[in-house]
């Protein structure tokens, strides 16, 4: 996610803005920019690439670049490649209104082509529509503050999507800030005030924090803060924050992994938002493969957690679109003698980072076969996007913990969209599925709200064992595999994910009272069969913890403990089951005192074969 910062006060803004940007560097960024203004002058400086804050600072050192109002931005690209041109702040045509933005404007294209069709745009970003929209409202010098606020308000009324913005206007002695579905805070100082998307950006300067609420719009000056919501002034409480900067970076969570698990609902919302307008799905890519996609197949290549997401994607797309999907581990695909007809197979590479060496190699191999390639990735401008013919972005935001969590559910969200997009189901069925998909963030939130404490109890129990099995069937088999990977990766417990019906073909020999089994038992066409498998497991003396739907009373008779999830249709159950297993792995690792965000021997992005 992008980070935004603002300063208005008695000191020079430039060093403060740079320091604040440094404080949010941990979130990851691909470019940055700042604007400082005073006495009717506005100057913008930008830099792109990794280490760009260093370069920006170096390029400005020694220059006479003064002003007591400033805004800054660190960009995690979502629309438009990471480049200086696309770095914020973005300005209106006259260069008098500057905006930094965190969020996604869903309808920017239609605004550009409609209301702003006579404007010249300098970037490919969604953000640039905002300063142009603000400039549409004529502002005179009379009641200048009020008029600027009104102009921002009117501009915001055009926008669909999410935003936290800070606006600087030439000749205006303050800043305007507003938020919708993206966080924004004001740091209160002595004859100076700070604005930021992330508290860690300002804690070094002040611990007096005002949290802006949904729909708030604020006019922030050196000596005053005015906040309005729905047309009326509102008072927001100022809180004294005792967090260290490190606490703030993690949003108060002890580890990035837990923070990112709690961001799973948001990750689904942001991913869906990019591709859903009303009841239309627009993935922005051309599915044509010498004719239509029908009669052809999809081959997915991926590694690790992304591979399990792909396997789940196979079940989802085959169920919804009735289109054959094959999944291969990229590292295997690269050296196998595959028979691939490039005119009939579309290859999709699933990779959070877009930099996994094996996956990139698999994409290149697919291209040599003449296959159309699509990257499904989280990182704009990553190597995968440069190799692929087309890209679909998940919008999970920067994932810092080595264990993939929020990117996994975002990948699933894309597969639901793909499955529905490619389906030919009757309209009413399509709408029912789409409605259920839209409810998924809420379902995910319910799991976090209702089960976290219960899961901690089970994690304490699991942490005593050295071997754990995870079983599931159908669309939840890859979720069992993902649960096992997550547990072994961060808690160092030996964990195996298995198809529930397969244990009797070998692993039964390992079952004892010291090998707990986590069984995914949510409703679906394999429910009875899985319950049968669980009875067989119990008969071999292994303790069983089931993940079951909230009103399932039957399951309690056969297992030792139950973790509950909300009712969904079977095809959507992977979302809540995944969140349970991510929490279970996290709390088990925590109980064992493991280095959760940086497990031994592992890297976030595996850039070697
Ligand atoms: O960036 P990618 O999705 O291509 O990464 C693939 C795997 O390296 C990654 O998912 C890995 O398995 C995670 N650490 C698992 O949590």
Coordinates of C-alpha atoms and ligand atoms in Angstrom, one line a residue:
X1 CA 0.0 0.0 0.0
X2 CA 1.1 3.5 -0.6
X3 CA 2.1 5.7 2.3
X4 CA 1.1 9.4 2.5
X5 CA 2.5 12.1 4.8
X6 CA 1.9 15.8 5.3
X7 CA 3.3 18.6 7.4
X8 CA 2.2 22.1 8.2
X9 CA 4.0 24.1 10.9
X10 CA 6.7 26.4 12.0
X11 CA 9.7 24.3 10.8
X12 CA 11.1 23.5 7.3
X13 CA 8.9 20.8 5.9
X14 CA 11.4 19.0 3.7
X15 CA 13.4 17.2 6.4
X16 CA 10.3 16.3 8.2
X17 CA 8.6 14.8 5.1
X18 CA 11.7 12.9 4.3
X19 CA 12.0 11.5 7.8
X20 CA 8.3 10.5 7.8
X21 CA 8.8 8.7 4.4
X22 CA 11.7 6.8 5.9
X23 CA 9.5 5.7 8.8
X24 CA 7.1 4.0 6.4
X25 CA 9.8 2.5 4.2
X26 CA 9.3 -0.9 5.9
X27 CA 6.0 -1.2 4.0
X28 CA 7.8 -1.5 0.8
X29 CA 7.7 1.0 -2.1
X30 CA 8.7 1.4 -5.7
X31 CA 8.9 5.2 -6.0
X32 CA 8.4 8.3 -4.0
X33 CA 7.8 12.0 -4.3
X34 CA 7.5 15.2 -2.3
X35 CA 6.1 18.6 -2.6
X36 CA 7.1 21.6 -0.4
X37 CA 5.3 24.9 -0.7
X38 CA 5.4 28.4 0.8
X39 CA 4.6 31.9 -0.3
X40 CA 2.8 30.8 -3.4
X41 CA 5.7 28.6 -4.6
X42 CA 5.2 24.9 -5.1
X43 CA 8.0 22.5 -6.0
X44 CA 7.8 18.8 -6.7
X45 CA 10.6 16.2 -6.7
X46 CA 10.2 12.5 -7.5
X47 CA 12.4 9.4 -7.7
X48 CA 11.7 5.8 -8.8
X49 CA 13.1 2.4 -8.1
X50 CA 14.4 0.8 -4.9
X51 CA 16.3 3.1 -2.6
X52 CA 14.6 6.0 -4.2
X53 CA 14.1 7.9 -0.9
X54 CA 17.9 7.8 -0.5
X55 CA 18.3 9.2 -4.0
X56 CA 15.6 11.8 -3.5
X57 CA 17.3 13.0 -0.3
X58 CA 20.7 13.0 -1.9
X59 CA 19.5 15.0 -4.9
X60 CA 17.9 17.6 -2.6
X61 CA 20.8 18.0 -0.1
X62 CA 22.3 21.4 -0.3
X63 CA 19.6 22.8 -2.5
X64 CA 17.6 25.8 -1.3
X65 CA 14.3 24.1 -1.0
X66 CA 12.3 25.9 1.6
X67 CA 8.7 25.8 2.7
X68 CA 6.8 25.1 5.9
X69 CA 4.1 23.0 4.2
X70 CA 4.9 19.7 2.6
X71 CA 3.4 16.5 1.4
X72 CA 5.1 13.2 0.5
X73 CA 4.3 9.8 -0.9
X74 CA 5.8 6.4 -1.1
X75 CA 4.2 4.4 -3.8
X76 CA 3.3 0.8 -4.1
X77 CA 2.1 0.8 -7.7
X78 CA -1.4 -0.3 -8.5
X79 CA -2.2 1.6 -11.7
X80 CA 0.7 2.4 -14.0
X81 CA 4.2 1.2 -13.8
X82 CA 6.6 2.2 -11.0
X83 CA 8.2 5.3 -12.6
X84 CA 8.9 9.0 -11.8
X85 CA 6.0 9.9 -14.1
X86 CA 3.6 7.8 -12.0
X87 CA 5.1 8.8 -8.6
X88 CA 2.9 11.2 -6.5
X89 CA 2.2 14.0 -5.9
X90 CA 0.0 14.5 -9.0
X91 CA -1.0 18.0 -10.0
X92 CA -3.8 19.7 -11.9
X93 CA -3.1 21.3 -15.3
X94 CA -2.0 24.7 -13.8
X95 CA 0.3 23.0 -11.3
X96 CA -1.6 24.7 -8.4
X97 CA -3.3 21.7 -6.7
X98 CA -1.2 18.7 -5.6
X99 CA -2.5 15.4 -4.3
X100 CA -1.0 12.4 -2.6
X101 CA -3.2 9.3 -2.4
X102 CA -3.4 5.9 -0.9
X103 CA -6.2 3.7 -2.2
X104 CA -7.8 2.7 -5.5
X105 CA -10.1 4.9 -7.6
X106 CA -12.2 2.3 -9.4
X107 CA -13.9 4.6 -11.9
X108 CA -11.0 6.8 -12.8
X109 CA -11.1 5.6 -16.5
X110 CA -14.7 6.7 -16.9
X111 CA -14.0 10.0 -15.2
X112 CA -11.0 10.6 -17.5
X113 CA -13.1 9.8 -20.6
X114 CA -16.1 11.7 -19.4
X115 CA -16.1 14.7 -17.2
X116 CA -12.3 15.3 -17.6
X117 CA -12.0 14.5 -21.3
X118 CA -10.5 17.9 -22.0
X119 CA -7.7 17.5 -19.5
X120 CA -4.2 16.4 -20.4
X121 CA -3.0 13.6 -18.1
X122 CA 0.7 13.2 -17.4
X123 CA 0.6 9.8 -15.7
X124 CA -1.1 6.5 -16.0
X125 CA -2.4 6.6 -12.4
X126 CA -5.9 6.6 -11.1
X127 CA -4.9 9.4 -8.7
X128 CA -4.3 12.1 -11.3
X129 CA -8.1 12.5 -11.8
X130 CA -8.3 13.9 -8.2
X131 CA -6.4 17.2 -8.7
X132 CA -8.1 17.7 -12.0
X133 CA -11.5 17.2 -10.5
X134 CA -10.6 19.7 -7.6
X135 CA -9.5 22.3 -10.2
X136 CA -12.9 22.1 -11.9
X137 CA -14.5 24.1 -9.1
X138 CA -13.7 27.8 -9.3
X139 CA -12.1 29.1 -6.1
X140 CA -11.9 32.9 -5.3
X141 CA -9.9 34.5 -2.6
X142 CA -13.0 35.1 -0.5
X143 CA -13.4 32.5 2.2
X144 CA -10.5 30.7 0.6
X145 CA -10.2 27.8 3.2
X146 CA -13.9 27.0 3.0
X147 CA -13.9 27.1 -0.8
X148 CA -10.9 24.8 -1.1
X149 CA -12.5 22.3 1.3
X150 CA -15.8 22.5 -0.7
X151 CA -13.8 21.9 -4.0
X152 CA -12.2 18.8 -2.5
X153 CA -15.5 17.6 -1.2
X154 CA -17.1 18.0 -4.6
X155 CA -14.2 16.2 -6.3
X156 CA -14.5 13.3 -3.9
X157 CA -18.2 12.9 -4.7
X158 CA -17.3 11.7 -8.2
X159 CA -15.0 8.9 -6.9
X160 CA -15.8 5.3 -6.4
X161 CA -13.3 3.2 -4.5
X162 CA -11.0 3.9 -1.6
X163 CA -8.8 6.8 -0.7
X164 CA -6.8 8.6 1.9
X165 CA -5.6 11.8 0.4
X166 CA -3.7 15.0 1.3
X167 CA -4.2 18.0 -0.9
X168 CA -1.9 21.0 -1.0
X169 CA -3.1 24.2 -2.9
X170 CA -0.9 27.0 -4.1
X171 CA -1.2 30.0 -1.8
X172 CA -3.2 28.1 0.9
X173 CA -1.6 28.0 4.4
X174 CA -2.9 24.6 5.2
X175 CA -3.6 21.1 3.9
X176 CA -6.9 19.3 3.2
X177 CA -7.1 15.6 4.2
X178 CA -9.9 13.1 3.6
X179 CA -10.5 9.4 3.9
X180 CA -12.7 6.6 2.7
X181 CA -11.8 3.0 3.5
X182 CA -8.1 3.8 3.8
X183 CA -6.5 4.8 7.1
X184 CA -5.5 8.4 7.9
X185 CA -4.4 10.1 11.1
X186 CA -3.4 13.5 12.3
X187 CA -0.5 14.0 14.6
X188 CA -1.0 17.0 16.8
X189 CA 2.0 19.1 17.6
X190 CA 2.8 22.5 19.1
X191 CA 2.1 25.1 16.4
X192 CA 2.5 22.3 13.9
X193 CA 0.5 19.4 12.7
X194 CA 1.2 16.2 10.8
X195 CA -0.9 14.0 8.6
X196 CA -0.1 10.4 7.7
X197 CA -1.6 7.1 6.5
X198 CA 0.5 5.3 9.1
X199 CA 1.1 6.4 12.7
X200 CA 4.7 5.3 12.5
X201 CA 5.4 8.2 10.2
X202 CA 4.7 10.8 12.8
X203 CA 5.4 9.1 16.2
X204 CA 8.9 10.5 16.3
X205 CA 7.4 14.0 16.2
X206 CA 4.3 13.6 18.3
X207 CA 2.3 10.9 20.2
X208 CA -0.9 13.0 20.2
X209 CA -2.9 11.3 17.5
X210 CA -6.4 11.9 16.0
X211 CA -7.8 9.0 14.0
X212 CA -9.9 10.3 11.2
X213 CA -13.1 8.3 10.6
X214 CA -14.8 7.1 7.5
X215 CA -16.0 10.1 5.4
X216 CA -14.0 12.7 7.4
X217 CA -12.6 15.6 5.6
X218 CA -10.1 17.8 7.6
X219 CA -8.6 21.2 7.0
X220 CA -5.3 21.2 8.9
X221 CA -3.2 24.3 9.6
X222 CA -0.3 25.2 11.8
X223 CA -2.6 26.2 14.7
X224 CA -5.9 24.6 13.9
X225 CA -7.6 21.4 12.9
X226 CA -11.1 21.5 11.5
X227 CA -12.9 18.2 10.8
X228 CA -16.2 17.7 9.0
X229 CA -18.3 14.7 8.2
X230 CA -21.5 14.7 6.1
X231 CA -21.5 18.5 5.9
X232 CA -21.2 19.2 9.7
X233 CA -18.3 19.8 11.9
X234 CA -17.3 16.9 14.1
X235 CA -14.9 16.6 17.1
X236 CA -12.5 13.6 17.1
X237 CA -10.8 12.6 20.2
X238 CA -7.1 13.2 20.5
X239 CA -5.4 10.1 21.9
X240 CA -2.0 9.7 23.6
X241 CA -0.2 6.8 22.0
X242 CA 2.3 4.9 24.0
X243 CA 3.5 2.7 21.1
X244 CA 7.1 2.5 20.0
X245 CA 7.7 3.1 16.3
X246 CA 8.2 -0.6 15.9
X247 CA 4.8 -1.3 17.5
X248 CA 3.3 1.2 15.1
X249 CA 4.8 -0.3 12.0
X250 CA 3.1 -3.6 12.9
X251 CA -0.1 -1.7 13.6
X252 CA 0.2 -2.8 17.3
X253 CA 0.4 -6.5 16.4
X254 CA 3.4 -8.4 17.6
X255 CA 4.3 -9.7 14.2
X256 CA 3.7 -8.7 10.6
X257 CA 2.3 -12.1 10.0
X258 CA -0.6 -11.5 12.5
X259 CA -1.2 -8.0 11.1
X260 CA -1.3 -9.5 7.6
X261 CA -3.7 -12.2 8.6
X262 CA -6.0 -9.5 10.0
X263 CA -5.7 -7.7 6.7
X264 CA -7.1 -10.7 4.8
X265 CA -10.6 -9.3 4.6
X266 CA -9.2 -6.0 3.3
X267 CA -7.0 -7.9 0.8
X268 CA -10.1 -9.6 -0.6
X269 CA -12.1 -6.3 -0.8
X270 CA -9.2 -4.5 -2.6
X271 CA -8.7 -7.4 -5.0
X272 CA -12.4 -7.6 -5.9
X273 CA -12.7 -3.9 -6.2
X274 CA -10.3 -3.6 -9.0
X275 CA -12.4 -5.9 -11.2
X276 CA -16.0 -5.6 -10.2
X277 CA -18.3 -2.8 -11.4
X278 CA -21.9 -3.4 -10.3
X279 CA -22.5 -7.0 -11.4
X280 CA -19.9 -7.0 -14.2
X281 CA -16.5 -8.6 -14.0
X282 CA -13.8 -7.0 -16.0
X283 CA -10.4 -8.6 -15.5
X284 CA -8.9 -6.2 -18.1
X285 CA -7.2 -9.0 -20.1
X286 CA -8.0 -10.6 -23.4
X287 CA -8.8 -14.2 -23.0
X288 CA -8.8 -15.0 -26.7
X289 CA -6.5 -17.9 -27.6
X290 CA -6.9 -18.4 -31.4
X291 CA -10.6 -18.2 -31.1
X292 CA -12.3 -18.4 -27.8
X293 CA -11.1 -19.8 -24.5
X294 CA -13.8 -22.5 -24.6
X295 CA -12.6 -25.9 -25.8
X296 CA -9.1 -24.9 -24.5
X297 CA -7.5 -25.4 -21.1
X298 CA -5.6 -23.4 -18.5
X299 CA -2.3 -24.6 -17.1
X300 CA -1.2 -22.9 -13.9
X301 CA 2.4 -22.9 -12.7
X302 CA 3.5 -21.7 -9.3
X303 CA 5.6 -22.5 -6.2
X304 CA 4.9 -22.9 -2.5
X305 CA 1.7 -21.2 -1.2
X306 CA 1.0 -19.8 -4.6
X307 CA 1.0 -23.4 -5.9
X308 CA -1.6 -24.4 -3.3
X309 CA -3.7 -21.3 -4.3
X310 CA -3.4 -22.5 -7.9
X311 CA -4.6 -26.0 -7.0
X312 CA -7.6 -24.4 -5.2
X313 CA -8.1 -22.3 -8.3
X314 CA -8.3 -25.4 -10.4
X315 CA -11.3 -26.6 -8.2
X316 CA -12.9 -23.2 -8.3
X317 CA -12.6 -22.6 -12.1
X318 CA -13.6 -26.2 -13.0
X319 CA -16.6 -25.9 -10.7
X320 CA -17.7 -22.5 -11.9
X321 CA -16.6 -22.3 -15.5
X322 CA -16.4 -26.1 -16.4
X323 CA -13.1 -25.3 -18.1
X324 CA -10.2 -27.8 -17.6
X325 CA -7.4 -26.5 -15.4
X326 CA -4.1 -28.3 -14.8
X327 CA -1.6 -27.2 -12.2
X328 CA 2.1 -27.8 -12.1
X329 CA 4.9 -27.0 -9.7
X330 CA 7.0 -24.5 -11.7
X331 CA 10.2 -26.3 -10.6
X332 CA 8.9 -29.6 -12.0
X333 CA 7.4 -28.1 -15.2
X334 CA 10.7 -26.6 -16.1
X335 CA 12.4 -30.0 -16.6
X336 CA 9.6 -32.3 -17.6
X337 CA 8.8 -33.4 -21.1
X338 CA 5.5 -31.7 -21.3
X339 CA 3.4 -32.0 -24.4
X340 CA 1.9 -28.5 -24.8
X341 CA -0.1 -27.1 -27.7
X342 CA 0.4 -23.4 -27.5
X343 CA -2.8 -22.8 -29.5
X344 CA -4.9 -24.6 -27.0
X345 CA -3.3 -23.9 -23.6
X346 CA -3.2 -20.7 -21.8
X347 CA -0.5 -20.6 -19.1
X348 CA -1.1 -18.7 -15.9
X349 CA 1.8 -18.0 -13.5
X350 CA 0.7 -17.5 -9.9
X351 CA 3.3 -15.6 -7.9
X352 CA 2.9 -13.1 -5.1
X353 CA 6.3 -11.5 -5.6
X354 CA 6.5 -11.9 -9.4
X355 CA 10.1 -12.7 -8.8
X356 CA 10.2 -16.4 -8.0
X357 CA 13.0 -17.8 -10.3
X358 CA 11.3 -21.2 -11.0
X359 CA 8.0 -19.5 -11.9
X360 CA 9.7 -17.1 -14.2
X361 CA 11.5 -19.9 -15.9
X362 CA 8.2 -21.8 -16.4
X363 CA 6.7 -18.8 -18.0
X364 CA 9.6 -18.5 -20.4
X365 CA 9.2 -22.2 -21.2
X366 CA 5.5 -21.8 -21.8
X367 CA 6.2 -18.9 -24.2
X368 CA 8.6 -21.1 -26.1
X369 CA 5.7 -23.5 -26.6
X370 CA 3.8 -20.6 -28.1
X371 CA 1.3 -20.4 -25.1
X372 CA -0.3 -17.2 -24.2
X373 CA 1.0 -16.3 -20.6
X374 CA -0.8 -14.5 -17.9
X375 CA 0.8 -13.4 -14.6
X376 CA -1.3 -13.3 -11.5
X377 CA 0.8 -11.3 -9.1
X378 CA 0.9 -8.7 -6.3
X379 CA 3.8 -6.6 -7.5
X380 CA 3.4 -4.1 -10.3
X381 CA 6.3 -4.0 -12.7
X382 CA 7.8 -7.3 -11.3
X383 CA 9.7 -9.6 -13.6
X384 CA 6.6 -11.9 -14.1
X385 CA 4.6 -8.9 -15.5
X386 CA 7.4 -8.2 -17.9
X387 CA 7.5 -11.7 -19.2
X388 CA 3.8 -12.3 -19.4
X389 CA 1.5 -11.3 -22.3
X390 CA -1.1 -10.1 -19.8
X391 CA -1.2 -9.5 -16.1
X392 CA -3.9 -9.7 -13.5
X393 CA -3.0 -8.0 -10.2
X394 CA -4.1 -9.2 -6.8
X395 CA -4.2 -6.2 -4.6
X396 CA -3.1 -7.6 -1.3
X397 CA -0.7 -4.7 -0.6
X398 CA 2.9 -5.2 0.6
X399 CA 3.3 -8.5 2.4
X400 CA 6.3 -8.4 4.7
X401 CA 6.1 -11.6 6.7
X402 CA 7.9 -14.4 5.0
X403 CA 4.8 -16.6 5.3
X404 CA 2.3 -15.7 2.6
X405 CA -1.1 -15.0 4.1
X406 CA -3.1 -12.1 2.7
X407 CA -1.8 -12.8 -0.8
X408 CA -3.2 -16.3 -0.7
X409 CA -6.8 -15.2 -0.1
X410 CA -6.4 -12.5 -2.7
X411 CA -5.2 -15.1 -5.2
X412 CA -8.4 -17.1 -4.3
X413 CA -10.5 -14.0 -4.9
X414 CA -9.0 -13.8 -8.5
X415 CA -9.9 -17.4 -9.1
X416 CA -13.5 -16.8 -8.1
X417 CA -13.6 -13.9 -10.5
X418 CA -12.0 -15.9 -13.2
X419 CA -14.3 -18.8 -12.7
X420 CA -17.4 -16.6 -12.9
X421 CA -16.0 -14.5 -15.8
X422 CA -15.4 -17.6 -17.9
X423 CA -18.6 -19.4 -16.9
X424 CA -21.7 -19.7 -18.9
X425 CA -24.1 -20.4 -16.0
X426 CA -27.6 -18.9 -16.0
X427 CA -27.7 -15.3 -15.0
X428 CA -29.5 -15.9 -11.7
X429 CA -26.9 -18.4 -10.7
X430 CA -24.1 -16.0 -11.7
X431 CA -25.7 -13.3 -9.5
X432 CA -26.1 -15.6 -6.5
X433 CA -22.4 -16.6 -6.8
X434 CA -21.3 -13.0 -7.2
X435 CA -23.3 -11.9 -4.2
X436 CA -21.7 -14.7 -2.1
X437 CA -18.2 -13.6 -3.4
X438 CA -18.9 -10.0 -2.3
X439 CA -19.9 -11.3 1.2
X440 CA -16.5 -13.1 1.6
X441 CA -14.7 -10.2 3.3
X442 CA -17.4 -10.1 5.9
X443 CA -17.2 -13.9 6.4
X444 CA -13.4 -13.6 6.7
X445 CA -13.9 -10.9 9.3
X446 CA -16.3 -13.0 11.3
X447 CA -13.7 -15.8 11.5
X448 CA -11.2 -13.3 12.9
X449 CA -13.6 -11.8 15.3
X450 CA -15.2 -15.0 16.6
X451 CA -12.5 -17.7 16.5
X452 CA -9.2 -16.1 17.2
X453 CA -9.3 -16.8 21.0
X454 CA -10.6 -20.3 20.6
X455 CA -7.8 -21.0 18.0
X456 CA -5.2 -19.8 20.5
X457 CA -6.3 -22.6 22.9
X458 CA -5.9 -25.2 20.2
X459 CA -2.5 -23.8 19.2
X460 CA -1.3 -24.2 22.8
X461 CA -2.3 -27.8 22.6
X462 CA -0.7 -28.4 19.1
X463 CA 2.5 -26.7 20.1
X464 CA 3.5 -29.7 22.3
X465 CA 3.6 -32.1 19.4
X466 CA 6.2 -32.8 16.8
X467 CA 4.0 -34.2 14.0
X468 CA 0.6 -32.9 12.8
X469 CA -1.6 -34.0 9.9
X470 CA -4.0 -31.8 8.0
X471 CA -6.7 -33.4 5.9
X472 CA -9.3 -32.1 3.5
X473 CA -11.0 -33.1 0.3
X474 CA -11.9 -31.4 -3.0
X475 CA -11.6 -27.7 -2.9
X476 CA -10.3 -27.9 0.7
X477 CA -7.5 -30.4 -0.1
X478 CA -5.2 -27.5 -1.1
X479 CA -6.3 -25.7 2.0
X480 CA -5.1 -28.6 4.1
X481 CA -1.8 -28.5 2.2
X482 CA -1.5 -24.8 2.8
X483 CA -2.3 -25.3 6.5
X484 CA 0.5 -27.8 6.8
X485 CA 3.0 -25.7 4.9
X486 CA 2.2 -22.7 7.1
X487 CA 2.6 -24.7 10.3
X488 CA 5.9 -26.3 9.3
X489 CA 7.3 -23.1 7.9
X490 CA 6.9 -21.0 11.0
X491 CA 6.6 -23.4 14.0
X492 CA 9.1 -26.0 12.8
X493 CA 6.6 -28.8 13.6
X494 CA 6.6 -31.5 11.0
X495 CA 3.3 -31.2 9.3
X496 CA 1.8 -33.1 6.4
X497 CA -1.2 -32.1 4.3
X498 CA -3.2 -35.1 2.9
X499 CA -6.3 -35.9 0.9
X500 CA -8.5 -37.3 3.7
X501 CA -9.2 -40.5 1.7
X502 CA -5.5 -41.2 1.2
X503 CA -4.4 -41.6 4.7
X504 CA -5.4 -45.3 4.7
X505 CA -3.0 -45.9 1.8
X506 CA 0.1 -45.4 3.9
X507 CA 0.1 -42.6 6.5
X508 CA -2.2 -44.6 8.8
X509 CA 1.0 -46.4 9.9
X510 CA 2.1 -43.1 11.5
X511 CA -1.1 -42.4 13.4
X512 CA -0.9 -42.6 17.2
X513 CA -2.2 -40.5 20.1
X514 CA 0.9 -38.2 19.5
X515 CA -0.1 -37.2 15.9
X516 CA -3.0 -34.8 16.1
X517 CA -5.0 -34.4 12.9
X518 CA -6.7 -31.2 11.7
X519 CA -9.7 -32.1 9.6
X520 CA -11.5 -29.7 7.3
X521 CA -15.1 -30.8 7.6
X522 CA -17.1 -28.0 6.1
X523 CA -20.2 -28.9 4.1
X524 CA -19.8 -30.1 0.5
X525 CA -20.3 -33.3 -1.6
X526 CA -17.4 -35.0 0.2
X527 CA -18.6 -34.1 3.8
X528 CA -19.9 -37.6 4.6
X529 CA -16.8 -39.3 3.1
X530 CA -14.5 -37.0 5.1
X531 CA -16.5 -37.7 8.3
X532 CA -16.0 -41.4 7.5
X533 CA -12.2 -40.8 7.2
X534 CA -12.2 -38.9 10.5
X535 CA -13.9 -41.9 12.2
X536 CA -11.1 -44.1 10.8
X537 CA -8.5 -41.7 12.1
X538 CA -10.1 -41.7 15.5
X539 CA -10.1 -45.5 15.5
X540 CA -6.3 -45.4 15.2
X541 CA -6.1 -43.3 18.4
X542 CA -5.1 -39.9 16.8
X543 CA -6.7 -36.8 18.3
X544 CA -8.8 -34.8 15.8
X545 CA -9.6 -31.1 15.7
X546 CA -12.3 -30.4 13.1
X547 CA -13.0 -27.2 11.3
X548 CA -16.7 -27.2 10.8
X549 CA -19.6 -25.0 9.9
X550 CA -21.2 -23.1 12.9
X551 CA -24.5 -25.2 13.0
X552 CA -23.0 -28.6 12.4
X553 CA -23.9 -30.6 15.6
X554 CA -23.1 -34.0 14.1
X555 CA -19.4 -33.4 13.9
X556 CA -18.9 -33.0 17.7
X557 CA -19.8 -36.6 18.3
X558 CA -16.7 -37.8 16.5
X559 CA -13.9 -35.4 17.1
X560 CA -12.0 -34.0 20.1
X561 CA -12.5 -30.3 19.4
X562 CA -14.2 -28.1 16.8
X563 CA -13.2 -24.7 15.4
X564 CA -16.3 -23.0 13.9
X565 CA -16.6 -21.1 10.6
X566 CA -19.7 -19.3 9.2
X567 CA -21.9 -21.2 6.7
X568 CA -21.0 -20.6 3.0
X569 CA -21.6 -22.7 0.0
X570 CA -18.9 -25.4 -0.4
X571 CA -17.0 -23.7 -3.2
X572 CA -16.5 -20.5 -1.1
X573 CA -15.5 -22.4 2.1
X574 CA -11.7 -22.2 1.4
X575 CA -11.6 -18.6 2.5
X576 CA -12.7 -19.1 6.1
X577 CA -10.9 -22.4 6.4
X578 CA -7.7 -20.7 5.3
X579 CA -7.9 -18.0 7.8
X580 CA -8.4 -20.5 10.6
X581 CA -5.3 -22.4 9.5
X582 CA -3.2 -19.2 9.2
X583 CA -4.2 -18.2 12.7
X584 CA -3.5 -21.8 14.0
X585 CA 0.0 -21.8 12.5
X586 CA 0.7 -18.3 13.8
X587 CA -0.4 -19.0 17.4
X588 CA 1.3 -22.4 17.5
X589 CA 4.6 -20.8 16.4
X590 CA 4.2 -18.0 18.9
X591 CA 3.6 -20.6 21.7
X592 CA 6.9 -22.3 20.6
X593 CA 8.7 -18.9 20.7
X594 CA 9.7 -19.0 17.0
X595 CA 11.0 -16.2 14.9
X596 CA 7.7 -15.8 13.1
X597 CA 8.3 -13.1 10.5
X598 CA 11.6 -14.5 9.4
X599 CA 11.7 -18.2 9.8
X600 CA 15.1 -19.9 9.6
X601 CA 16.5 -20.7 6.2
X602 CA 13.7 -19.0 4.3
X603 CA 13.5 -15.9 2.1
X604 CA 10.4 -13.9 1.2
X605 CA 11.2 -14.1 -2.5
X606 CA 13.1 -17.1 -3.8
X607 CA 15.0 -15.6 -6.7
X608 CA 17.3 -18.6 -7.4
X609 CA 16.4 -21.9 -9.0
Ligands
LIG1 O1 6.2 -14.9 -4.5 P1 5.7 -16.3 -4.9 O2 4.2 -16.4 -4.6 O3 6.1 -16.8 -6.2 O4 6.4 -17.2 -3.8 C1 6.3 -18.6 -3.8 C2 6.7 -19.2 -2.6 O5 8.1 -19.0 -2.4 C3 6.0 -18.7 -1.3 O6 4.6 -18.9 -1.5 C4 6.4 -19.5 -0.1 O7 6.0 -20.8 -0.2 C5 5.8 -18.8 1.2 N1 6.9 -18.5 2.1 C6 4.9 -19.7 1.9 O8 4.3 -19.1 3.0

